[in-house]
XYZ file of C-alpha atoms in Angstrom:
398
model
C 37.775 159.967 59.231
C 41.009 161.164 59.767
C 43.590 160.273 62.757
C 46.047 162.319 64.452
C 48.892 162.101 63.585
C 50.765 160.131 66.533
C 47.459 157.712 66.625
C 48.611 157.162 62.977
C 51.660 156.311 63.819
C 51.020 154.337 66.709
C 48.392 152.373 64.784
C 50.530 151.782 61.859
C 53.148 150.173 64.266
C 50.667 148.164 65.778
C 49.105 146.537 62.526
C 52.762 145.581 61.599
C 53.823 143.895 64.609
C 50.745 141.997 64.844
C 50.861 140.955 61.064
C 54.253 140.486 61.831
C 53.382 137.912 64.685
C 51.076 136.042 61.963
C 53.567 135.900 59.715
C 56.026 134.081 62.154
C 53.193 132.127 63.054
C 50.476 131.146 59.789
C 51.121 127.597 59.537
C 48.577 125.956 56.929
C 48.007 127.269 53.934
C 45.471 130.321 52.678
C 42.331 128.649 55.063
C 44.239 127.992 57.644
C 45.500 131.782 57.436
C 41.607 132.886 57.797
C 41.600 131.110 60.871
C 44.538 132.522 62.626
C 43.422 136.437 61.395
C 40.014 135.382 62.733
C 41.321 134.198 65.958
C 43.935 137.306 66.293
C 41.974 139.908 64.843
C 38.186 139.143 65.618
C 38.672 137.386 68.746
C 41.159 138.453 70.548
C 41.837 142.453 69.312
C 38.366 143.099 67.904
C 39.545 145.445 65.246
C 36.233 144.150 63.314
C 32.778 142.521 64.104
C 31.960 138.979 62.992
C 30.011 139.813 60.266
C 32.077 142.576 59.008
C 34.885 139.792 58.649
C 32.986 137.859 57.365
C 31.361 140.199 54.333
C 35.483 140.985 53.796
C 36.084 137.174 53.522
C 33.649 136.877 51.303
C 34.681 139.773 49.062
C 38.070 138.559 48.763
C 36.768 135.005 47.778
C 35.368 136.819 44.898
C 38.527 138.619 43.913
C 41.314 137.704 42.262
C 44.451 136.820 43.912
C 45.239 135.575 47.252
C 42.568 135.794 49.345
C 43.939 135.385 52.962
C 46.585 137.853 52.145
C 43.650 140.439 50.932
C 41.563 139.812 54.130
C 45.030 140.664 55.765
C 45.343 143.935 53.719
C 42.116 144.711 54.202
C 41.967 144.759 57.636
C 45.052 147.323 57.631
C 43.826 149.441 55.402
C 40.258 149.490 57.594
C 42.724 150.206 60.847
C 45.508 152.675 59.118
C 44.603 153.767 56.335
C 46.718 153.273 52.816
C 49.451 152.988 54.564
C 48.136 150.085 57.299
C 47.530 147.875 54.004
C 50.998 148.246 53.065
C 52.167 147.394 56.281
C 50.277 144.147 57.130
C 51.116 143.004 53.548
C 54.986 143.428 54.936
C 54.562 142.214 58.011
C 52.831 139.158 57.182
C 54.622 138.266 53.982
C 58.181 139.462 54.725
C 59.255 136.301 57.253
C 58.160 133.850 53.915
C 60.014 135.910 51.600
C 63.344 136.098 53.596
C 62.977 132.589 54.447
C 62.547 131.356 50.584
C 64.845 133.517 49.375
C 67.578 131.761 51.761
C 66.377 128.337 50.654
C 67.036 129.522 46.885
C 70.723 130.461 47.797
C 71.490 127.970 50.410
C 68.989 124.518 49.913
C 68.332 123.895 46.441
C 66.719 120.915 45.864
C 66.714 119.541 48.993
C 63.657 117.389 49.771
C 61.767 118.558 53.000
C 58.779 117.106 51.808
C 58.259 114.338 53.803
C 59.656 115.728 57.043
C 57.542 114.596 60.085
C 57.237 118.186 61.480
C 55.829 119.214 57.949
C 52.981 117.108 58.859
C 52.989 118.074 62.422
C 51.814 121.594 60.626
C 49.351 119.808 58.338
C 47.614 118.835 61.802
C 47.784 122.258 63.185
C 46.052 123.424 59.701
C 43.120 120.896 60.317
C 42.738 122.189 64.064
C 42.997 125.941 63.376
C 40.796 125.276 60.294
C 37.743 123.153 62.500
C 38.195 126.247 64.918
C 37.541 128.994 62.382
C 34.694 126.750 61.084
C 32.971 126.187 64.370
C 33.092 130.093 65.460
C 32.115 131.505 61.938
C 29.072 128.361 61.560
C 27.691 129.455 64.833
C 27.123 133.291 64.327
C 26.610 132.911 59.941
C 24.806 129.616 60.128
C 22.611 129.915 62.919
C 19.064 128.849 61.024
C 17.837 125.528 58.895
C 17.951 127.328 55.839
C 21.304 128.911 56.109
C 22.857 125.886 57.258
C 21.484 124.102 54.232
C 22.735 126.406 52.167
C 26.167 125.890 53.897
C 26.227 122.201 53.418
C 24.849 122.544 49.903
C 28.231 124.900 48.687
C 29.889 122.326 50.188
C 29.147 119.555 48.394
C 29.050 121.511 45.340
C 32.824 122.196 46.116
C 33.888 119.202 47.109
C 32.656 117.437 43.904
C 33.303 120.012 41.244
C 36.424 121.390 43.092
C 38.194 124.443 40.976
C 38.886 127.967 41.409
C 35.735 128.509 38.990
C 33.358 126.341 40.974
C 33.959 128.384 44.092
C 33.179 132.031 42.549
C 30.260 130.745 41.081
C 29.022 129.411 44.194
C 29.580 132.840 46.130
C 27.584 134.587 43.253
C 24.821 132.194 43.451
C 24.447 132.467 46.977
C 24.350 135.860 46.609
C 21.788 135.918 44.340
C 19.474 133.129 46.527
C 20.192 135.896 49.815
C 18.849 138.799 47.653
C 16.044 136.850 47.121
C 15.325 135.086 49.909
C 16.489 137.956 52.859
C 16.146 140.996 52.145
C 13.101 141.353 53.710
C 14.274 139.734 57.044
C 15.563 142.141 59.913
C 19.020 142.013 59.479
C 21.631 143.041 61.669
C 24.094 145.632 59.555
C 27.145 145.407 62.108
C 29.196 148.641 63.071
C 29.843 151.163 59.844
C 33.130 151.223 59.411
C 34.982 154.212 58.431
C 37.290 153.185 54.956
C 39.939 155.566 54.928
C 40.401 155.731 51.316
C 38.898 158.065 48.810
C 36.857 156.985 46.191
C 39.201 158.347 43.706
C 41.935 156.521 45.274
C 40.182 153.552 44.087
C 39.461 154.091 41.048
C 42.704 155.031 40.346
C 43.976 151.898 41.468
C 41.139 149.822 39.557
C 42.409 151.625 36.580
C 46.065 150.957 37.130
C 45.452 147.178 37.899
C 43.249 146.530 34.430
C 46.346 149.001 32.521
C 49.346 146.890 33.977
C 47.115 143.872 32.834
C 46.495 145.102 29.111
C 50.169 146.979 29.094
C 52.684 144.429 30.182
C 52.549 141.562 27.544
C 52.562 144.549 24.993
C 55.807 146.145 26.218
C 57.272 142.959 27.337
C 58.744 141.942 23.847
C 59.843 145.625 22.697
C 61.840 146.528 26.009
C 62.943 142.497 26.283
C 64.240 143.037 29.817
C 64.848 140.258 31.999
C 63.204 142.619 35.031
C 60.018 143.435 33.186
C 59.318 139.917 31.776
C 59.635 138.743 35.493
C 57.043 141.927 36.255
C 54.959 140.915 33.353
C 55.015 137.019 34.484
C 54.450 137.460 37.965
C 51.805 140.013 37.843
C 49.971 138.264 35.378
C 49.310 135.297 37.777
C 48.530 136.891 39.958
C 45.889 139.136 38.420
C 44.184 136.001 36.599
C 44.039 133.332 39.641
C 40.991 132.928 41.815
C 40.641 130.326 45.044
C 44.127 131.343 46.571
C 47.678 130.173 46.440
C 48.213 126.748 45.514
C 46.042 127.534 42.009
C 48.720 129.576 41.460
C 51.140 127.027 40.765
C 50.320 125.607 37.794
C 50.461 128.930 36.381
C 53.649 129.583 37.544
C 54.954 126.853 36.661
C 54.046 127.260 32.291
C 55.527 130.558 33.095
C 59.482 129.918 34.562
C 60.039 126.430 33.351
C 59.353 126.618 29.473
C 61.218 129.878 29.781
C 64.471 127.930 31.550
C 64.207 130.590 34.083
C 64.064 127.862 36.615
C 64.820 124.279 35.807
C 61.884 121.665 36.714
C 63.841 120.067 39.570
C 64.633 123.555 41.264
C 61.054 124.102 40.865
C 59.470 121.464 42.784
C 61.921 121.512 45.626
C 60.788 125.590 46.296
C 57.117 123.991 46.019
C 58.255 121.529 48.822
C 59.585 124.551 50.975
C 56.767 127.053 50.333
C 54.719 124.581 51.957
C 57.239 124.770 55.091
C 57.154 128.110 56.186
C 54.398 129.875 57.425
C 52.764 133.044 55.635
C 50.957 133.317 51.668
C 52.015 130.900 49.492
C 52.214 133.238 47.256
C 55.801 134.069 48.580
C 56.576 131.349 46.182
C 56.950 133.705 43.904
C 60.331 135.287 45.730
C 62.213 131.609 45.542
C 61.211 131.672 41.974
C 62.304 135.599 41.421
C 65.930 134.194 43.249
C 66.667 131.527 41.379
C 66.513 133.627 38.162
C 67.753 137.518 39.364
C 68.980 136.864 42.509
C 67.513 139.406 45.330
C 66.816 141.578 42.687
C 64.429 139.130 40.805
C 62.918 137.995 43.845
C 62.035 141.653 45.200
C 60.557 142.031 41.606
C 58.596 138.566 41.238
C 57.020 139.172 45.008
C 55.953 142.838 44.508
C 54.536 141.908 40.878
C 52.280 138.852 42.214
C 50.693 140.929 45.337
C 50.174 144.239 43.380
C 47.311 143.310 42.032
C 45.599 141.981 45.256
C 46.476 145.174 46.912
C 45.173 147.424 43.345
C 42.010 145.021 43.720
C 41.165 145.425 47.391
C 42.170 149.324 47.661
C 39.646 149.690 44.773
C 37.130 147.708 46.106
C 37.122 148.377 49.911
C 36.221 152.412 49.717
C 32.456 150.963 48.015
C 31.675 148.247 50.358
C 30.231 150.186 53.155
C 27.524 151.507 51.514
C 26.559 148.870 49.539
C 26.411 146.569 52.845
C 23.676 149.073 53.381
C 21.939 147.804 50.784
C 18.629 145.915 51.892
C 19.370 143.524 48.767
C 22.862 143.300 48.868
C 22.654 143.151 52.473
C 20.932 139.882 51.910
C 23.260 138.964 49.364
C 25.796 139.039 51.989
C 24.137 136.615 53.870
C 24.035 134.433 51.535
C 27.521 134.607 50.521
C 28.687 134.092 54.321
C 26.537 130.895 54.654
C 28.391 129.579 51.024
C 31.879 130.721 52.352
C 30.835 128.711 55.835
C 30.368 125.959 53.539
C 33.548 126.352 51.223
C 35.758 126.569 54.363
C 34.415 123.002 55.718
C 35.009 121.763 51.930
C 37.992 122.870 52.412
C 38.569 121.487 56.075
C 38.080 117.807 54.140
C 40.303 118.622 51.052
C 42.889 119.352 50.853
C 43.721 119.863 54.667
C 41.996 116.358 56.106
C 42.518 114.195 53.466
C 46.571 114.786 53.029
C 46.884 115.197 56.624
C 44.938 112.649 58.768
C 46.227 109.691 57.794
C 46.358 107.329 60.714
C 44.381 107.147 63.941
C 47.264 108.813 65.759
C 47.132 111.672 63.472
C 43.006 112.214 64.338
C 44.129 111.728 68.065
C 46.721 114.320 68.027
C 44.707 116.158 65.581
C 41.753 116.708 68.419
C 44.070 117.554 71.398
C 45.703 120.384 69.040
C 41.789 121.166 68.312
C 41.370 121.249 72.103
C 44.142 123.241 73.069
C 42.553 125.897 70.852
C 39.420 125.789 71.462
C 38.873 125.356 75.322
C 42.180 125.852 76.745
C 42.742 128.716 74.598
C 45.856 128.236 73.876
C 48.162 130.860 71.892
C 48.314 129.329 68.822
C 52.177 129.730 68.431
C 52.227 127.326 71.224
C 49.748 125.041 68.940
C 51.903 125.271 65.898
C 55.097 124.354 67.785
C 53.357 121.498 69.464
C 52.296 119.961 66.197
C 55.757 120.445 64.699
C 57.351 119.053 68.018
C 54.448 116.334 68.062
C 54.722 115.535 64.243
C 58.145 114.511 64.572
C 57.841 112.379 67.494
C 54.911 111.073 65.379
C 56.897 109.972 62.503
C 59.861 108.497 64.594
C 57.489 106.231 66.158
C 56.212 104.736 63.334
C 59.708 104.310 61.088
């Protein structure tokens, strides 16, 4: 379906101020991030049903990359068109990027880590995390067996907890819903119209799996500082699954051996990465700094998102019609009970166990939850509470 022109336009300007807003705003890490597009764009804007986010959660869980930044994408591309990704990849990513690249220049290696309105944010994390959980469990988990199948992925993640574990899990659960549902009566949700041509995506599908095979083979005939970043960057991001902090590691074997970026330097971006809100993926524009200055970070961030963006453009213009799918249909609803599940694995590790440490922390913790929840709070006001409330929290008990 195509818009008018100024509907384009004004649509376009709305997905980037409101991806904008989240990327002021997405305290928490890659879950946490699900929970504030859930609660901006499901709840509160209704640019997509429940189960519709759900089935693109769940399809980005399965792709490579960062998955809360291709749910973001995603949902731009499903309200404007090519274009719409593009701009709710800038809008939500560009406040990290500017903020890390400034810490590169300016605050090299200065140790944030343990800063009591870091943890303040942890909190908010748990909160907007048990609020995500709680809305998506009651609409995907609604029966016995579903809910078993919930708490079954989450065990399953919680004791074999890698990147590998969780897309196995997702295709499993697929496979038990085509077997188990797709008989039942299902309910399909609205058919969304995918703006993009099929041969749009296979283009792209084709470009992301050449840039893949190409890169390491150019690489050491041009030996350009600009393309090895291209070829490092894009590389981990093409070959990580479960989101950004399994990125690290790779990053890591990649700038450090090199000398790119000295070990020290290294874990003092980590520490600020963690500090800002928006993808932790934006990592990857510190990093790009400290080696090539703006240059090298404008190269290192555009090289680790490409391929989420190649990945989800190629993948979005098939999913309608295979939702349609009695089988896959049921696959779907097996996945979204699995993803239910991985989310409240998540909820307990990393997010609980680093931040709840101390009965103050669960106190605080649950009024954050409440101010969500039932007084329906904006959550900017809930992340500036916990970093406000963090720090009075680690004054106290100096």
């Amino acid at each position: 379906m195509k818009h008018k022109p100024g509907l384009k336009l004004q649509r376009l300007v709305e997905v980037f101020l409101v991806s904008m807003k989240l990327g002021l705003t997405s305290f928490g890490g890659p879950i946490a991030h699900l929970g504030y597009f859930h609660d901006e764009y499901i709840r509160r804007r209704k640019w997509m049903d429940e189960r519709s986010y759900a089935d693109l959660v769940a399809l980005c869980q399965l792709l490579p990359g960062p998955a809360s930044s291709q749910v973001g994408m995603g949902i731009g591309l499903i309200r404007a068109g090519l274009l719409g990704g593009i701009v709710a990849w800038i809008g939500f990513t560009l406040p990290s990027v500017l903020v890390l690249i400034l810490l590169a220049f300016f605050m090299q290696g200065f140790d944030i880590g343990a800063a009591g309105w870091i943890h303040g944010l942890k909190l908010v994390a748990v909160a907007i995390v048990a609020q995500a959980i709680l809305s998506m469990g009651q609409k995907l988990t609604p029966d016995r067996s579903r809910a078993t199948l919930a708490i079954i992925a989450m065990t399953i993640t919680l004791l074999w907890p890698t990147a590998l574990s969780q897309v196995l899990i997702i295709l499993v659960a697929g496979l038990i819903g085509m077997l188990f549902y797709r008989k039942s009566e299902l309910s399909y949700g609205p058919n969304l119209s995918i703006p993009i041509r099929r041969r749009t995506a296979v283009v792209c599908l084709t470009v992301f799996v050449g840039l893949l095979v190409i890169l390491p083979i150019l690489r050491p005939i041009v030996n350009g500082t600009g393309l090895s970043l291209f070829d490092s960057f894009y590389r981990s991001g093409s070959l990580v699954f479960g989101g950004g902090h399994v990125v690290l590691p790779m990053l890591e074997r990649e700038v450090v051996p090199t000398g790119w970026v000295t070990k020290a330097d290294f874990l003092a971006g980590y520490g600020a990465a963690q500090a800002v809100p928006g993808p932790l993926f934006t990592f990857a524009s510190y990093l790009g700094a400290m080696t090539s200055g703006v240059k090298g970070a404008i190269i290192a961030t555009v090289a680790i998102f490409l391929p989420a963006f190649l990945l989800i453009v190629g993948a979005l213009p098939f999913w309608s019609s295979i939702r349609r799918s009695p089988k896959l249909q049921g696959a779907f609803t097996g996945i979204n009970a699995a993803v239910v599940g991985i989310l409240l694995a998540a909820l307990y590790n990393p997010l609980w166990i680093t931040a709840i440490l101390t009965p103050v922390d669960f106190a605080f913790t649950s009024i954050l939850f409440l101010m969500l929840v039932f007084w329906k709070l904006p959550p900017w006001s809930v992340v500036m509470t916990g970093a406000i409330g963090g720090t009075v929290i680690s004054l106290l008990l100096m």
